[in-house]
Short mmCIF file of C-alpha atoms and ligand atoms in Angstrom, two decimals:
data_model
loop_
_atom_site.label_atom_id
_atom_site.label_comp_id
_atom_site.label_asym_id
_atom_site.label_seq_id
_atom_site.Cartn_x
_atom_site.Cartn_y
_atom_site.Cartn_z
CA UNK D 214 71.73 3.81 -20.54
CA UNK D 215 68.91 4.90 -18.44
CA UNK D 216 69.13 4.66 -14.35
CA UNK D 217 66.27 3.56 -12.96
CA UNK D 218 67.39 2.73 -9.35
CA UNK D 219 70.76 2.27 -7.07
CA UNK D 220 71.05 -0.85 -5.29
CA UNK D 221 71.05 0.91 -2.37
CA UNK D 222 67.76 2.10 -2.40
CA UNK D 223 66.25 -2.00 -2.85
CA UNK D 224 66.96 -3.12 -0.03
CA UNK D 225 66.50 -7.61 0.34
CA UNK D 226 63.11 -8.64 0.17
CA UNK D 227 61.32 -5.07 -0.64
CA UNK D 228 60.61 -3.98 -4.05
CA UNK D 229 60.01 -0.50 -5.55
CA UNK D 230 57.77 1.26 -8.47
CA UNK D 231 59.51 2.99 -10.92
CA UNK D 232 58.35 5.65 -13.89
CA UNK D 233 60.34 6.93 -16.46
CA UNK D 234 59.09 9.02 -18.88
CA UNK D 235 55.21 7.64 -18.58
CA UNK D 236 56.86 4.07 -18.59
CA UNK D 237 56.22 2.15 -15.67
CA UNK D 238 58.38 -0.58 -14.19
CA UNK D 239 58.73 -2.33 -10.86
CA UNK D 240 61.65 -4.00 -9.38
CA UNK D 241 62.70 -6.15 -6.73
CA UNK D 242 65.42 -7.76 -4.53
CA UNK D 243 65.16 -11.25 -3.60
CA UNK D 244 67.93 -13.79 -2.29
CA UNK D 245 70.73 -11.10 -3.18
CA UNK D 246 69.25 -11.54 -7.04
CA UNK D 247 67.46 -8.23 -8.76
CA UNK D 248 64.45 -8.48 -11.39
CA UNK D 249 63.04 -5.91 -13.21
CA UNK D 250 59.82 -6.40 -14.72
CA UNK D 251 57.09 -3.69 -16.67
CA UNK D 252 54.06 -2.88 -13.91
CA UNK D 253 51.87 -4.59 -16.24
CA UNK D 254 49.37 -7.57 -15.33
CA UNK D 255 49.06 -10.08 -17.98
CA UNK D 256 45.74 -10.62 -17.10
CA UNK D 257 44.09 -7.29 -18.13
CA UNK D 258 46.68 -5.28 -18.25
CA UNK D 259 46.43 -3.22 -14.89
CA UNK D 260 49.52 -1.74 -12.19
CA UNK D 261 49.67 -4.20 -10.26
CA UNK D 262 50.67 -2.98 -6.62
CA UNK D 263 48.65 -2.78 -3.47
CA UNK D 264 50.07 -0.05 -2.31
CA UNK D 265 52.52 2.52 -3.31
CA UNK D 266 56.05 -0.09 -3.86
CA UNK D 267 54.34 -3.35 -2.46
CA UNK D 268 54.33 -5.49 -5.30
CA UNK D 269 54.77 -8.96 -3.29
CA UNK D 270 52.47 -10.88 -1.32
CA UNK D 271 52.25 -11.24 2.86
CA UNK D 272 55.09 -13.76 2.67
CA UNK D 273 57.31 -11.33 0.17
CA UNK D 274 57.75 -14.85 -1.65
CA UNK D 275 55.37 -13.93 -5.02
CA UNK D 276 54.46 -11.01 -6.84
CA UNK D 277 50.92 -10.12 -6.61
CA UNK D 278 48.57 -8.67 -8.63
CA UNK D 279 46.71 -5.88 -6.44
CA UNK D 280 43.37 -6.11 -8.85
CA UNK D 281 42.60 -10.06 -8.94
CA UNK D 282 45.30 -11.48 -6.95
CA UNK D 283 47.31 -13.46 -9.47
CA UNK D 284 50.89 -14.80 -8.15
CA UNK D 285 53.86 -14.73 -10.13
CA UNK D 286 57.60 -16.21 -9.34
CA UNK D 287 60.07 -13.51 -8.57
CA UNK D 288 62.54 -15.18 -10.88
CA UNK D 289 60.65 -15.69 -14.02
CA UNK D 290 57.37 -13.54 -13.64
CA UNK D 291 55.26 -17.13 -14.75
CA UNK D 292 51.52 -16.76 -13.04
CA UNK D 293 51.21 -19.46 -10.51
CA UNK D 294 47.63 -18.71 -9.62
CA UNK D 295 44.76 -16.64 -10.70
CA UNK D 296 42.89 -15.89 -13.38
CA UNK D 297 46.13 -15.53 -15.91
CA UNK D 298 47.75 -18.31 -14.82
CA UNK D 299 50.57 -19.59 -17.44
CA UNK D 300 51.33 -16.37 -18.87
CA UNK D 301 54.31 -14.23 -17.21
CA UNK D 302 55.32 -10.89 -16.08
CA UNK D 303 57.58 -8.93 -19.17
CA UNK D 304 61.08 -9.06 -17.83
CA UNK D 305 62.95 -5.77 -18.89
CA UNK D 306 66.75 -6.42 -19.57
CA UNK D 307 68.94 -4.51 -17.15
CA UNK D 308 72.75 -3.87 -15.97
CA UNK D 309 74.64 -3.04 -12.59
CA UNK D 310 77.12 -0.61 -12.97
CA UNK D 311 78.47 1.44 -9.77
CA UNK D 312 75.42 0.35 -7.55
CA UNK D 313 73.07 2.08 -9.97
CA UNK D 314 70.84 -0.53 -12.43
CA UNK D 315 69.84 0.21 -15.81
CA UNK D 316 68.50 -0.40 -18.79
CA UNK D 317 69.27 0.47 -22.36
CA UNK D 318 66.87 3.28 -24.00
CA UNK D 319 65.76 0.93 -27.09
CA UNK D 320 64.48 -1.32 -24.23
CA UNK D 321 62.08 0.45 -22.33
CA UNK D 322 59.44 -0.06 -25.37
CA UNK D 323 56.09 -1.37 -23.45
CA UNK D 324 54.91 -4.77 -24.29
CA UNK D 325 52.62 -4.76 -27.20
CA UNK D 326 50.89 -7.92 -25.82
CA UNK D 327 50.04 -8.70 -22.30
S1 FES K 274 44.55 -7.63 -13.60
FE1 FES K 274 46.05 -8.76 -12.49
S2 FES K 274 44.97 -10.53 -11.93
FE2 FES K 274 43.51 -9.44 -13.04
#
């Protein structure tokens, strides 16, 4: 397993960027639930942070795409709004073991579509 971030560190409501070995991955507390999700648009493929860990919009209710704007659910990554609406955010399977989340090496293979 790989450790990508305690719980500790994500605090409710905030969410964080996270590289391992050139792959990049956000993810984010919301209503005591975690979410990990590749830092991939659907749209065109771009990071999609504002800033350096701000993933979510003014309201910290959506994800938002820094480059066009597109909103996504925290819970499933679908695009509500913008210009990939329908398609979704790649989820990354992950565990919770000792405060510290993970995810299995075989895993963290990027999305070959977006
Ligand atoms: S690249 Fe994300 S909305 Fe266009």
């Amino acid at each position: 397993m790989i450790n990508l971030i305690t719980t500790k560190d994500l605090k409710e409501g905030t969410s964080r960027g996270i590289e391992i070995d050139n792959n990049f991955l956000f993810a984010i507390k919301k209503d005591d639930l975690y979410h990990v999700y590749w830092n991939i648009c659907p749209h065109i493929g771009t990071p999609l942070e504002w800033q350096e860990d701000q993933f979510l919009d003014d309201d910290g209710e959506l994800i938002r795409c820094a480059t066009h704007g597109a909103l996504f659910e925290i819970n499933s990554g679908k695009c509500l709004a913008g210009p990939c609406i329908g398609k979704k955010l790649h989820k990354i399977p992950f565990e919770i073991s000792n405060d510290m989340i993970t995810v299995k090496e075989s895993d963290l293979k990027p999305p070959s579509r977006f």
